[in-house]
Amino acid sequence: MMPGRISNWLRGEGEASLDQLRAARDAAEAANEAKTRFLANVAHEIRSPLNAIYGYAQLIERGEGRDALAAARVIRRSAEHLAHLVEGLLDIAQVEGGAMTLTREAIRFPEFLDQLVAMLDLQAQAKGLALVLERPERLPEFVHADPKRLRQVLINLLANAIKFTDAGSVTLKVDYRNELATFTVIDTGIGIAPEDAERIFAPFERVGGPAAERPGVGLGLAITQALVHIMGGEIRLDSTPGQGSRFTVRLMLSQPLSPPSEPAPEAGAVTGYVGRERWVLLVDDDAEHLAVVRGLLEPLGFQVSTASDADTALALAAQSQPDLVLCDVALGDDNGWEVAAQLRRRHGAALRIVMLSGEAPLAQGPDHDSFIMKPFAFDTLLDCVADQLGIEWVRASGEPRAATPEARAAPRLPLVIAPVAAAHCAEIERLVRIGHVRAIETEIDALAALAPEAGPLAERMRAALDSFDLKALAGLAKAVRTIGA
Ligand code: ADP
């Protein structure tokens, strides 16, 4: 409000008093201090896992680490912590920058709740807690919501409830009246002191004492509160230290006037394309990326060549004109935009050029036809390739779906390793969605390392990954998560 008044005053619309100016200055200083504190917290949160990675990596390098596997585990956990932190920061940045947009979909409400509870059941079981879903018999079959964000809110609250409860139960109570949905997450855990009730919603704020010994970075509630607010709802906390906490989220979730039509059956997997053979040149200094994209395109019938620097790329293109070039922006010492410019000059507009980058470019050159952010989902790349080449895909005819294919496919895991395996499987599912093959491999290795019993599952996953059958891989991961032990 204050800055508005000041700007009015600067424009000569009314006069700001000295008090108003002071208040505006104090507000600006407070905001600045909050930002400094926030950055100091981010640096602090990054430093400890980074130190662990740095230290252990050096030990292994010198051959001094007696137990390389244990070191690798610390490195992986630290990396996971960092990845989690980055995801949280991106969420916060999106919310703060007003860049977060919500989708509005008709979701099957009762199924949505069941799935949510099933996702966290293993975690609760592992701590010997009962996870209860308390809901009225009659709930609307469909409500409008952004499923991803609503899920994120409820998972944050339920995961916290499980984390901060050592005995008893965690309950998700759902009420729905006049389009107002009330979700209450009730736990019998350590509780939150009244003096902490407000600050735990701020980024990086965590309570000291026994709570501080549990893993976390203190972003969950800040994100949860921000999401609830942008969904137009409210969040409340009631808690008695030593007895438990109760977080209440109230949201307007309207009902669709008529039940939405069933989604069209999923298109079968792409197996090839119609027409003459096309030649694709891949340019990237990351050998792994080249291997992944080659592995995706070759089985579909493309002729694929690869180059890891500008000179090789230009030479290969000169030998035999490719139909499409997929070129990374950062090529070590070379610049992808310059490669694109030269290719365009030499080969004209008939050559389609798609640029790829792990970072959003500040400015894009004029010589390419399309741009893809890395990491990308395979489908995104295929859509782009089809679009650029004007080709039509040949798809596997939709196989009839068995009742629960995953249930048949997934080996059961012993109870002791199932909760940990579930976390890896959730991560694998997420990585499949973004097509991050190297990270998927790491997760499968971690899964295999859990216990000998996880070996066969890991083998099946590796086989699926080797044949780029990411759908089957996601199916296996999902089945373990939902079936558990
Ligand atoms: P994190 O869980 O990563 O520490 P959050 O922002 O989700 O971060 O939570 C902030 C803090 O709020 C936690 O560290 C904990 O001290 C407290 N807290 C959150 N939920 C609960 C709960 N259900 N019971 C007790 N304390 C909680």
Short mmCIF file of C-alpha atoms and ligand atoms in Angstrom, two decimals:
data_model
loop_
_atom_site.label_atom_id
_atom_site.label_comp_id
_atom_site.label_asym_id
_atom_site.label_seq_id
_atom_site.Cartn_x
_atom_site.Cartn_y
_atom_site.Cartn_z
CA MET A 1 0.00 0.00 0.00
CA MET A 2 2.76 2.38 0.98
CA PRO A 3 4.71 2.28 -2.27
CA GLY A 4 1.44 3.05 -4.05
CA ARG A 5 0.95 6.16 -1.95
CA ILE A 6 4.53 7.24 -2.54
CA SER A 7 4.20 6.85 -6.27
CA ASN A 8 0.97 8.85 -6.17
CA TRP A 9 2.84 11.52 -4.29
CA LEU A 10 5.71 11.44 -6.78
CA ARG A 11 3.19 11.93 -9.54
CA GLY A 12 1.94 14.93 -7.58
CA GLU A 13 -1.33 13.25 -6.59
CA GLY A 14 -1.64 14.20 -2.95
CA GLU A 15 1.16 14.57 -0.45
CA ALA A 16 2.81 11.84 1.60
CA SER A 17 3.45 12.83 5.19
CA LEU A 18 6.83 12.33 6.83
CA ASP A 19 5.33 9.43 8.75
CA GLN A 20 4.21 7.76 5.55
CA LEU A 21 7.65 8.17 4.04
CA ARG A 22 9.23 6.69 7.16
CA ALA A 23 6.81 3.78 7.12
CA ALA A 24 7.58 3.16 3.43
CA ARG A 25 11.30 3.24 4.13
CA ASP A 26 10.90 0.84 7.08
CA ALA A 27 8.82 -1.53 4.95
CA ALA A 28 11.46 -1.48 2.18
CA GLU A 29 14.24 -2.09 4.70
CA ALA A 30 12.32 -4.94 6.32
CA ALA A 31 11.74 -6.54 2.90
CA ASN A 32 15.42 -6.17 2.12
CA GLU A 33 16.41 -7.74 5.42
CA ALA A 34 14.00 -10.62 4.83
CA LYS A 35 15.60 -11.20 1.43
CA THR A 36 19.10 -11.17 2.92
CA ARG A 37 18.01 -13.63 5.61
CA PHE A 38 16.40 -15.83 2.98
CA LEU A 39 19.57 -15.90 0.86
CA ALA A 40 21.71 -16.63 3.91
CA ASN A 41 19.40 -19.53 4.71
CA VAL A 42 19.59 -20.84 1.14
CA ALA A 43 23.39 -20.67 1.24
CA HIS A 44 23.41 -22.46 4.58
CA GLU A 45 21.06 -25.17 3.32
CA ILE A 46 23.21 -25.71 0.24
CA ARG A 47 26.51 -25.73 2.07
CA SER A 48 26.18 -28.81 4.26
CA PRO A 49 25.16 -31.32 1.56
CA LEU A 50 27.67 -29.74 -0.79
CA ASN A 51 30.42 -30.17 1.80
CA ALA A 52 29.50 -33.83 2.14
CA ILE A 53 29.61 -34.36 -1.64
CA TYR A 54 32.90 -32.50 -1.97
CA GLY A 55 34.56 -34.26 0.94
CA TYR A 56 33.53 -37.79 0.06
CA ALA A 57 34.30 -37.32 -3.64
CA GLN A 58 37.84 -36.24 -2.74
CA LEU A 59 38.29 -39.23 -0.44
CA ILE A 60 37.23 -41.61 -3.20
CA GLU A 61 39.48 -39.83 -5.70
CA ARG A 62 42.49 -40.33 -3.41
CA GLY A 63 41.53 -43.92 -2.88
CA GLU A 64 41.27 -43.24 0.82
CA GLY A 65 37.59 -43.93 1.24
CA ARG A 66 37.49 -47.36 2.83
CA ASP A 67 33.88 -47.92 1.94
CA ALA A 68 33.16 -46.40 -1.46
CA LEU A 69 29.58 -47.67 -1.45
CA ALA A 70 28.83 -45.94 1.85
CA ALA A 71 30.40 -42.76 0.48
CA ALA A 72 28.33 -43.02 -2.68
CA ARG A 73 25.24 -43.32 -0.52
CA VAL A 74 26.07 -40.12 1.37
CA ILE A 75 26.73 -38.38 -1.94
CA ARG A 76 23.42 -39.57 -3.35
CA ARG A 77 21.47 -38.53 -0.25
CA SER A 78 23.14 -35.13 -0.32
CA ALA A 79 22.33 -34.73 -4.00
CA GLU A 80 18.73 -35.71 -3.30
CA HIS A 81 18.57 -33.12 -0.57
CA LEU A 82 19.89 -30.48 -2.97
CA ALA A 83 17.48 -31.50 -5.70
CA HIS A 84 14.61 -31.27 -3.21
CA LEU A 85 15.80 -27.84 -2.15
CA VAL A 86 16.03 -26.61 -5.74
CA GLU A 87 12.53 -27.87 -6.47
CA GLY A 88 11.19 -26.08 -3.40
CA LEU A 89 12.99 -22.87 -4.31
CA LEU A 90 11.62 -22.99 -7.84
CA ASP A 91 8.12 -23.44 -6.45
CA ILE A 92 8.57 -20.48 -4.11
CA ALA A 93 10.02 -18.34 -6.91
CA GLN A 94 7.08 -19.22 -9.13
CA VAL A 95 4.55 -18.34 -6.47
CA GLU A 96 6.30 -15.13 -5.43
CA GLY A 97 6.83 -14.04 -9.01
CA GLY A 98 3.13 -14.58 -9.68
CA ALA A 99 4.18 -17.03 -12.38
CA MET A 100 2.36 -20.02 -11.00
CA THR A 101 -0.73 -20.79 -12.99
CA LEU A 102 -3.28 -23.30 -11.86
CA THR A 103 -5.02 -25.79 -14.07
CA ARG A 104 -8.70 -26.46 -13.60
CA GLU A 105 -9.65 -30.05 -14.20
CA ALA A 106 -12.56 -32.20 -13.23
CA ILE A 107 -10.99 -34.76 -10.92
CA ARG A 108 -12.57 -37.90 -9.53
CA PHE A 109 -12.70 -36.75 -5.93
CA PRO A 110 -13.05 -40.03 -3.98
CA GLU A 111 -10.37 -41.78 -6.11
CA PHE A 112 -8.08 -38.78 -5.76
CA LEU A 113 -8.28 -39.04 -1.96
CA ASP A 114 -7.82 -42.83 -1.94
CA GLN A 115 -4.72 -42.56 -4.13
CA LEU A 116 -3.27 -39.86 -1.94
CA VAL A 117 -3.63 -41.94 1.19
CA ALA A 118 -2.28 -45.04 -0.61
CA MET A 119 0.81 -43.04 -1.59
CA LEU A 120 1.66 -42.24 2.03
CA ASP A 121 0.49 -45.47 3.60
CA LEU A 122 3.89 -47.17 3.37
CA GLN A 123 5.56 -44.22 5.02
CA ALA A 124 3.08 -44.34 7.89
CA GLN A 125 3.34 -48.14 8.17
CA ALA A 126 7.11 -47.91 8.39
CA LYS A 127 6.70 -45.83 11.56
CA GLY A 128 3.95 -48.05 12.92
CA LEU A 129 1.34 -45.30 12.51
CA ALA A 130 -2.24 -45.76 11.40
CA LEU A 131 -3.10 -43.56 8.42
CA VAL A 132 -6.84 -42.98 8.34
CA LEU A 133 -9.02 -41.39 5.68
CA GLU A 134 -12.20 -40.09 7.28
CA ARG A 135 -14.74 -38.99 4.71
CA PRO A 136 -18.50 -38.74 4.49
CA GLU A 137 -20.24 -41.52 2.62
CA ARG A 138 -21.49 -39.12 0.02
CA LEU A 139 -18.86 -37.07 -1.75
CA PRO A 140 -19.27 -35.60 -5.23
CA GLU A 141 -17.85 -37.92 -7.85
CA PHE A 142 -16.13 -35.01 -9.60
CA VAL A 143 -14.84 -31.62 -8.42
CA HIS A 144 -12.86 -28.92 -10.20
CA ALA A 145 -9.28 -28.53 -8.97
CA ASP A 146 -5.65 -28.40 -10.00
CA PRO A 147 -4.83 -32.00 -9.08
CA LYS A 148 -1.05 -31.54 -9.00
CA ARG A 149 -1.15 -28.57 -6.65
CA LEU A 150 -3.94 -29.89 -4.44
CA ARG A 151 -2.01 -33.15 -4.11
CA GLN A 152 1.14 -31.21 -3.24
CA VAL A 153 -0.65 -29.34 -0.43
CA LEU A 154 -2.15 -32.47 1.11
CA ILE A 155 1.02 -34.53 0.71
CA ASN A 156 3.09 -31.82 2.42
CA LEU A 157 0.71 -31.76 5.37
CA LEU A 158 0.37 -35.55 5.62
CA ALA A 159 4.12 -36.14 5.22
CA ASN A 160 4.81 -33.61 8.00
CA ALA A 161 2.19 -35.22 10.21
CA ILE A 162 3.88 -38.60 9.72
CA LYS A 163 7.34 -37.12 10.18
CA PHE A 164 6.50 -35.38 13.47
CA THR A 165 4.48 -38.25 14.99
CA ASP A 166 6.12 -41.23 16.65
CA ALA A 167 3.09 -43.11 17.91
CA GLY A 168 -0.64 -43.11 17.29
CA SER A 169 -2.27 -42.02 14.08
CA VAL A 170 -2.49 -39.54 11.27
CA THR A 171 -5.95 -38.76 9.93
CA LEU A 172 -7.05 -36.99 6.77
CA LYS A 173 -10.60 -35.84 7.42
CA VAL A 174 -12.54 -34.53 4.45
CA ASP A 175 -15.84 -32.65 4.47
CA TYR A 176 -17.69 -31.18 1.54
CA ARG A 177 -20.66 -28.85 1.84
CA ASN A 178 -22.01 -26.22 -0.57
CA GLU A 179 -18.91 -26.56 -2.75
CA LEU A 180 -16.66 -25.82 0.23
CA ALA A 181 -14.13 -28.60 0.81
CA THR A 182 -12.51 -28.83 4.23
CA PHE A 183 -9.41 -31.00 4.58
CA THR A 184 -8.13 -31.57 8.11
CA VAL A 185 -4.84 -33.33 8.75
CA ILE A 186 -4.78 -34.48 12.36
CA ASP A 187 -1.81 -36.11 14.05
CA THR A 188 -0.97 -37.35 17.54
CA GLY A 189 2.61 -36.13 17.31
CA ILE A 190 4.94 -33.73 19.08
CA GLY A 191 2.73 -30.68 18.45
CA ILE A 192 3.73 -27.08 17.89
CA ALA A 193 4.12 -24.43 20.60
CA PRO A 194 1.83 -21.36 20.23
CA GLU A 195 4.86 -19.07 19.84
CA ASP A 196 6.01 -21.09 16.80
CA ALA A 197 2.60 -21.39 15.16
CA GLU A 198 3.07 -18.42 12.87
CA ARG A 199 6.72 -18.57 11.96
CA ILE A 200 6.72 -22.20 10.77
CA PHE A 201 4.85 -20.98 7.68
CA ALA A 202 7.82 -18.79 6.71
CA PRO A 203 10.52 -20.23 4.41
CA PHE A 204 13.32 -22.10 6.21
CA GLU A 205 11.68 -21.74 9.62
CA ARG A 206 11.89 -24.91 11.65
CA VAL A 207 11.27 -25.48 15.31
CA GLY A 208 14.25 -26.33 17.49
CA GLY A 209 14.36 -29.27 19.91
CA PRO A 210 13.23 -32.74 18.85
CA ALA A 211 11.66 -31.40 15.64
CA ALA A 212 14.96 -30.08 14.34
CA GLU A 213 16.46 -33.56 14.41
CA ARG A 214 14.13 -34.72 11.66
CA PRO A 215 15.08 -34.25 8.02
CA GLY A 216 13.68 -31.30 6.13
CA VAL A 217 14.57 -27.87 4.85
CA GLY A 218 11.64 -25.85 6.13
CA LEU A 219 10.11 -24.95 2.77
CA GLY A 220 7.13 -27.33 2.82
CA LEU A 221 4.71 -25.20 4.83
CA ALA A 222 5.73 -21.97 3.11
CA ILE A 223 4.91 -23.56 -0.25
CA THR A 224 1.74 -25.17 1.12
CA GLN A 225 0.44 -21.88 2.47
CA ALA A 226 1.30 -20.02 -0.73
CA LEU A 227 -0.45 -22.67 -2.85
CA VAL A 228 -3.57 -22.61 -0.68
CA HIS A 229 -3.69 -18.84 -1.01
CA ILE A 230 -3.35 -18.83 -4.78
CA MET A 231 -6.10 -21.44 -4.88
CA GLY A 232 -8.22 -18.86 -3.06
CA GLY A 233 -8.40 -20.85 0.17
CA GLU A 234 -7.21 -20.61 3.75
CA ILE A 235 -5.05 -22.70 6.03
CA ARG A 236 -5.23 -22.84 9.85
CA LEU A 237 -3.23 -24.53 12.55
CA ASP A 238 -4.42 -25.70 15.97
CA SER A 239 -1.96 -27.57 18.07
CA THR A 240 -1.22 -28.67 21.62
CA PRO A 241 2.45 -29.41 22.27
CA GLY A 242 2.91 -33.01 23.28
CA GLN A 243 -0.55 -33.99 22.05
CA GLY A 244 -0.62 -33.31 18.34
CA SER A 245 -1.45 -30.88 15.57
CA ARG A 246 -4.36 -30.19 13.31
CA PHE A 247 -3.92 -28.33 10.01
CA THR A 248 -7.17 -27.27 8.35
CA VAL A 249 -7.36 -26.25 4.69
CA ARG A 250 -10.59 -24.80 3.31
CA LEU A 251 -11.05 -24.48 -0.44
CA MET A 252 -13.95 -23.82 -2.78
CA LEU A 253 -14.03 -26.77 -5.16
CA SER A 254 -16.94 -26.43 -7.53
CA GLN A 255 -18.71 -29.37 -9.10
CA PRO A 256 -18.95 -29.75 -12.88
CA LEU A 257 -22.51 -29.24 -14.11
CA SER A 258 -22.41 -32.49 -16.03
CA PRO A 259 -19.97 -35.38 -15.61
CA PRO A 260 -16.95 -34.83 -17.86
CA SER A 261 -16.59 -37.12 -20.84
CA GLU A 262 -14.06 -39.91 -20.44
CA PRO A 263 -10.64 -39.03 -21.85
CA ALA A 264 -9.87 -40.42 -25.28
CA PRO A 265 -8.03 -43.75 -25.08
CA GLU A 266 -4.29 -43.25 -24.93
CA ALA A 267 -2.56 -43.36 -28.29
CA GLY A 268 -0.29 -46.37 -28.77
CA ALA A 269 3.47 -45.94 -28.52
CA VAL A 270 5.28 -44.53 -31.57
CA THR A 271 7.04 -47.32 -33.47
CA GLY A 272 8.02 -45.59 -36.71
CA TYR A 273 6.89 -43.06 -39.32
CA VAL A 274 5.36 -42.95 -42.76
CA GLY A 275 7.51 -42.06 -45.77
CA ARG A 276 11.15 -42.05 -46.82
CA GLU A 277 14.01 -42.41 -44.37
CA ARG A 278 15.00 -39.12 -42.72
CA TRP A 279 18.46 -38.14 -41.61
CA VAL A 280 18.95 -36.49 -38.22
CA LEU A 281 22.18 -34.91 -37.05
CA LEU A 282 22.60 -34.62 -33.27
CA VAL A 283 25.05 -32.02 -31.99
CA ASP A 284 25.91 -32.05 -28.29
CA ASP A 285 29.13 -32.20 -26.27
CA ASP A 286 27.41 -34.47 -23.73
CA ALA A 287 28.02 -38.01 -24.98
CA GLU A 288 25.31 -39.35 -22.76
CA HIS A 289 22.70 -37.05 -24.23
CA LEU A 290 23.75 -38.11 -27.73
CA ALA A 291 23.37 -41.77 -26.78
CA VAL A 292 19.93 -41.21 -25.28
CA VAL A 293 18.50 -39.34 -28.27
CA ARG A 294 20.12 -41.75 -30.72
CA GLY A 295 18.59 -44.61 -28.75
CA LEU A 296 15.20 -42.96 -29.05
CA LEU A 297 15.33 -42.07 -32.75
CA GLU A 298 17.17 -44.99 -34.38
CA PRO A 299 14.63 -47.66 -33.47
CA LEU A 300 11.98 -45.46 -35.10
CA GLY A 301 13.80 -45.69 -38.44
CA PHE A 302 15.81 -42.45 -38.48
CA GLN A 303 19.35 -42.36 -39.82
CA VAL A 304 21.25 -40.71 -36.97
CA SER A 305 24.69 -39.09 -36.95
CA THR A 306 26.27 -37.41 -33.97
CA ALA A 307 28.80 -34.63 -33.51
CA SER A 308 30.21 -33.24 -30.30
CA ASP A 309 31.68 -30.00 -31.65
CA ALA A 310 30.98 -27.36 -34.26
CA ASP A 311 33.57 -28.45 -36.85
CA THR A 312 32.43 -32.07 -36.88
CA ALA A 313 28.79 -30.97 -37.12
CA LEU A 314 29.45 -28.71 -40.10
CA ALA A 315 31.59 -31.36 -41.81
CA LEU A 316 28.96 -34.06 -41.36
CA ALA A 317 26.21 -31.79 -42.63
CA ALA A 318 28.33 -30.91 -45.68
CA GLN A 319 28.86 -34.59 -46.54
CA SER A 320 25.22 -35.38 -46.84
CA GLN A 321 22.44 -32.95 -46.19
CA PRO A 322 20.50 -33.87 -43.04
CA ASP A 323 16.76 -33.28 -42.82
CA LEU A 324 16.92 -32.18 -39.22
CA VAL A 325 19.60 -30.97 -36.81
CA LEU A 326 19.09 -31.14 -33.05
CA CYS A 327 21.76 -28.83 -31.67
CA ASP A 328 22.63 -28.03 -28.07
CA VAL A 329 23.24 -24.36 -27.29
CA ALA A 330 26.30 -24.96 -25.10
CA LEU A 331 28.96 -26.97 -26.97
CA GLY A 332 31.99 -26.66 -24.75
CA ASP A 333 34.17 -24.05 -26.45
CA ASP A 334 31.76 -23.72 -29.37
CA ASN A 335 28.48 -21.89 -29.51
CA GLY A 336 25.39 -23.72 -30.72
CA TRP A 337 23.75 -20.55 -32.05
CA GLU A 338 26.76 -19.98 -34.33
CA VAL A 339 26.56 -23.55 -35.59
CA ALA A 340 22.88 -22.94 -36.37
CA ALA A 341 23.74 -19.72 -38.22
CA GLN A 342 26.39 -21.46 -40.36
CA LEU A 343 24.14 -24.41 -41.10
CA ARG A 344 21.37 -22.07 -42.14
CA ARG A 345 23.73 -20.12 -44.41
CA ARG A 346 25.04 -23.26 -46.08
CA HIS A 347 21.91 -25.37 -46.30
CA GLY A 348 19.06 -22.90 -46.45
CA ALA A 349 15.57 -23.14 -45.01
CA ALA A 350 14.98 -26.75 -46.09
CA LEU A 351 17.17 -27.88 -43.20
CA ARG A 352 15.16 -27.85 -40.01
CA ILE A 353 17.10 -26.77 -36.94
CA VAL A 354 15.95 -27.40 -33.38
CA MET A 355 18.00 -25.91 -30.54
CA LEU A 356 18.16 -27.53 -27.12
CA SER A 357 19.35 -26.09 -23.85
CA GLY A 358 19.33 -26.78 -20.14
CA GLU A 359 18.79 -23.08 -19.51
CA ALA A 360 16.23 -20.68 -20.84
CA PRO A 361 18.25 -18.52 -23.25
CA LEU A 362 18.33 -14.77 -22.68
CA ALA A 363 17.99 -14.23 -26.39
CA GLN A 364 17.46 -16.71 -29.19
CA GLY A 365 19.22 -16.50 -32.53
CA PRO A 366 17.23 -16.08 -35.74
CA ASP A 367 18.45 -19.27 -37.40
CA HIS A 368 16.48 -22.06 -35.81
CA ASP A 369 12.98 -23.42 -36.23
CA SER A 370 12.20 -24.57 -32.72
CA PHE A 371 13.58 -24.67 -29.19
CA ILE A 372 13.36 -27.37 -26.50
CA MET A 373 14.31 -27.07 -22.83
CA LYS A 374 16.36 -29.89 -21.32
CA PRO A 375 15.55 -32.19 -19.66
CA PHE A 376 12.56 -32.98 -21.85
CA ALA A 377 9.95 -35.69 -21.97
CA PHE A 378 10.53 -38.01 -24.94
CA ASP A 379 7.03 -37.21 -26.21
CA THR A 380 7.94 -33.51 -26.35
CA LEU A 381 10.93 -34.27 -28.56
CA LEU A 382 8.92 -36.60 -30.78
CA ASP A 383 6.13 -34.02 -31.18
CA CYS A 384 8.73 -31.47 -32.22
CA VAL A 385 10.47 -33.84 -34.67
CA ALA A 386 7.15 -34.74 -36.32
CA ASP A 387 6.22 -31.11 -36.49
CA GLN A 388 9.50 -30.02 -38.09
CA LEU A 389 9.70 -32.88 -40.57
CA GLY A 390 5.99 -32.94 -41.31
CA ILE A 391 5.89 -36.68 -40.77
CA GLU A 392 3.14 -38.89 -39.49
CA TRP A 393 3.88 -41.44 -36.78
CA VAL A 394 3.10 -45.14 -36.99
CA ARG A 395 1.84 -46.29 -33.62
CA ALA A 396 1.52 -49.67 -31.95
CA SER A 397 -2.12 -50.64 -32.07
CA GLY A 398 -3.53 -50.03 -28.60
CA GLU A 399 -3.17 -53.30 -26.81
CA PRO A 400 -6.21 -54.32 -24.85
CA ARG A 401 -5.58 -53.47 -21.26
CA ALA A 402 -5.43 -56.33 -18.80
CA ALA A 403 -7.30 -55.84 -15.55
CA THR A 404 -4.30 -54.66 -13.54
CA PRO A 405 -1.18 -55.23 -15.61
CA GLU A 406 1.01 -53.63 -12.97
CA ALA A 407 -0.24 -55.93 -10.27
CA ARG A 408 0.85 -58.90 -12.37
CA ALA A 409 4.14 -57.33 -13.35
CA ALA A 410 5.35 -56.12 -10.00
CA PRO A 411 7.27 -58.44 -7.75
CA ARG A 412 6.32 -58.09 -4.10
CA LEU A 413 8.96 -56.70 -1.85
CA PRO A 414 9.62 -57.64 1.76
CA LEU A 415 8.12 -55.24 4.28
CA VAL A 416 11.44 -53.93 5.56
CA ILE A 417 12.62 -52.63 2.23
CA ALA A 418 9.26 -51.66 0.76
CA PRO A 419 9.01 -48.16 2.28
CA VAL A 420 12.48 -47.19 1.06
CA ALA A 421 11.84 -48.84 -2.30
CA ALA A 422 8.65 -46.81 -2.60
CA ALA A 423 10.62 -43.58 -2.31
CA HIS A 424 12.98 -44.68 -5.11
CA CYS A 425 10.04 -45.77 -7.24
CA ALA A 426 8.29 -42.44 -6.78
CA GLU A 427 11.49 -40.75 -7.91
CA ILE A 428 11.79 -43.10 -10.90
CA GLU A 429 8.24 -42.25 -11.94
CA ARG A 430 9.05 -38.55 -11.74
CA LEU A 431 12.28 -38.98 -13.72
CA VAL A 432 10.51 -41.01 -16.40
CA ARG A 433 8.15 -38.08 -16.87
CA ILE A 434 11.06 -35.75 -17.62
CA GLY A 435 13.10 -38.39 -19.45
CA HIS A 436 16.21 -38.02 -17.28
CA VAL A 437 17.80 -41.37 -18.14
CA ARG A 438 21.04 -41.03 -16.23
CA ALA A 439 19.23 -40.19 -13.02
CA ILE A 440 16.83 -43.11 -13.58
CA GLU A 441 19.81 -45.45 -13.80
CA THR A 442 21.13 -44.11 -10.53
CA GLU A 443 17.79 -44.67 -8.84
CA ILE A 444 17.60 -48.24 -10.15
CA ASP A 445 21.11 -48.88 -8.81
CA ALA A 446 20.07 -47.47 -5.46
CA LEU A 447 17.01 -49.70 -5.49
CA ALA A 448 19.13 -52.75 -6.30
CA ALA A 449 21.47 -51.88 -3.44
CA LEU A 450 18.64 -51.92 -0.88
CA ALA A 451 18.56 -55.67 -0.42
CA PRO A 452 19.16 -58.79 -2.50
CA GLU A 453 15.40 -59.17 -2.78
CA ALA A 454 15.16 -55.97 -4.79
CA GLY A 455 17.53 -57.43 -7.40
CA PRO A 456 14.96 -58.99 -9.74
CA LEU A 457 12.85 -55.84 -9.75
CA ALA A 458 15.90 -53.70 -10.51
CA GLU A 459 16.83 -56.12 -13.33
CA ARG A 460 13.38 -55.78 -14.90
CA MET A 461 13.61 -52.02 -14.64
CA ARG A 462 17.06 -52.00 -16.25
CA ALA A 463 15.78 -54.14 -19.11
CA ALA A 464 12.89 -51.73 -19.65
CA LEU A 465 15.28 -48.78 -19.58
CA ASP A 466 17.71 -50.47 -21.99
CA SER A 467 14.93 -50.92 -24.51
CA PHE A 468 13.66 -47.39 -23.80
CA ASP A 469 10.34 -48.81 -22.73
CA LEU A 470 9.76 -46.00 -20.28
CA LYS A 471 6.08 -46.81 -20.04
CA ALA A 472 6.84 -50.30 -18.75
CA LEU A 473 9.42 -48.82 -16.40
CA ALA A 474 6.93 -46.34 -14.98
CA GLY A 475 4.41 -49.19 -14.68
CA LEU A 476 6.82 -51.26 -12.57
CA ALA A 477 7.68 -48.28 -10.37
CA LYS A 478 4.04 -47.39 -9.89
CA ALA A 479 3.06 -50.93 -9.06
CA VAL A 480 5.65 -51.16 -6.30
CA ARG A 481 4.48 -47.89 -4.87
CA THR A 482 0.82 -48.75 -4.85
CA ILE A 483 1.02 -52.41 -4.02
CA GLY A 484 3.93 -52.29 -1.59
CA ALA A 485 4.56 -55.24 0.62
P1 ADP B 1 10.28 -29.21 7.13
O1 ADP B 1 9.26 -30.27 7.40
O2 ADP B 1 11.08 -29.45 5.89
O3 ADP B 1 11.12 -28.87 8.31
P2 ADP B 1 8.01 -27.43 6.81
O4 ADP B 1 7.94 -26.04 6.28
O5 ADP B 1 7.13 -28.44 6.20
O6 ADP B 1 9.52 -27.86 6.76
O7 ADP B 1 7.72 -27.35 8.36
C1 ADP B 1 8.34 -26.36 9.14
C2 ADP B 1 8.42 -26.79 10.59
O8 ADP B 1 7.10 -26.83 11.15
C3 ADP B 1 8.95 -28.17 10.80
O9 ADP B 1 10.36 -28.20 10.80
C4 ADP B 1 8.38 -28.51 12.16
O10 ADP B 1 9.16 -27.90 13.16
C5 ADP B 1 7.02 -27.83 12.14
N1 ADP B 1 5.93 -28.76 11.78
C6 ADP B 1 5.31 -28.86 10.58
N2 ADP B 1 4.33 -29.79 10.61
C7 ADP B 1 4.32 -30.29 11.87
C8 ADP B 1 3.54 -31.29 12.55
N3 ADP B 1 2.55 -31.94 11.94
N4 ADP B 1 3.82 -31.51 13.85
C9 ADP B 1 4.81 -30.85 14.49
N5 ADP B 1 5.58 -29.91 13.90
C10 ADP B 1 5.35 -29.63 12.62
#
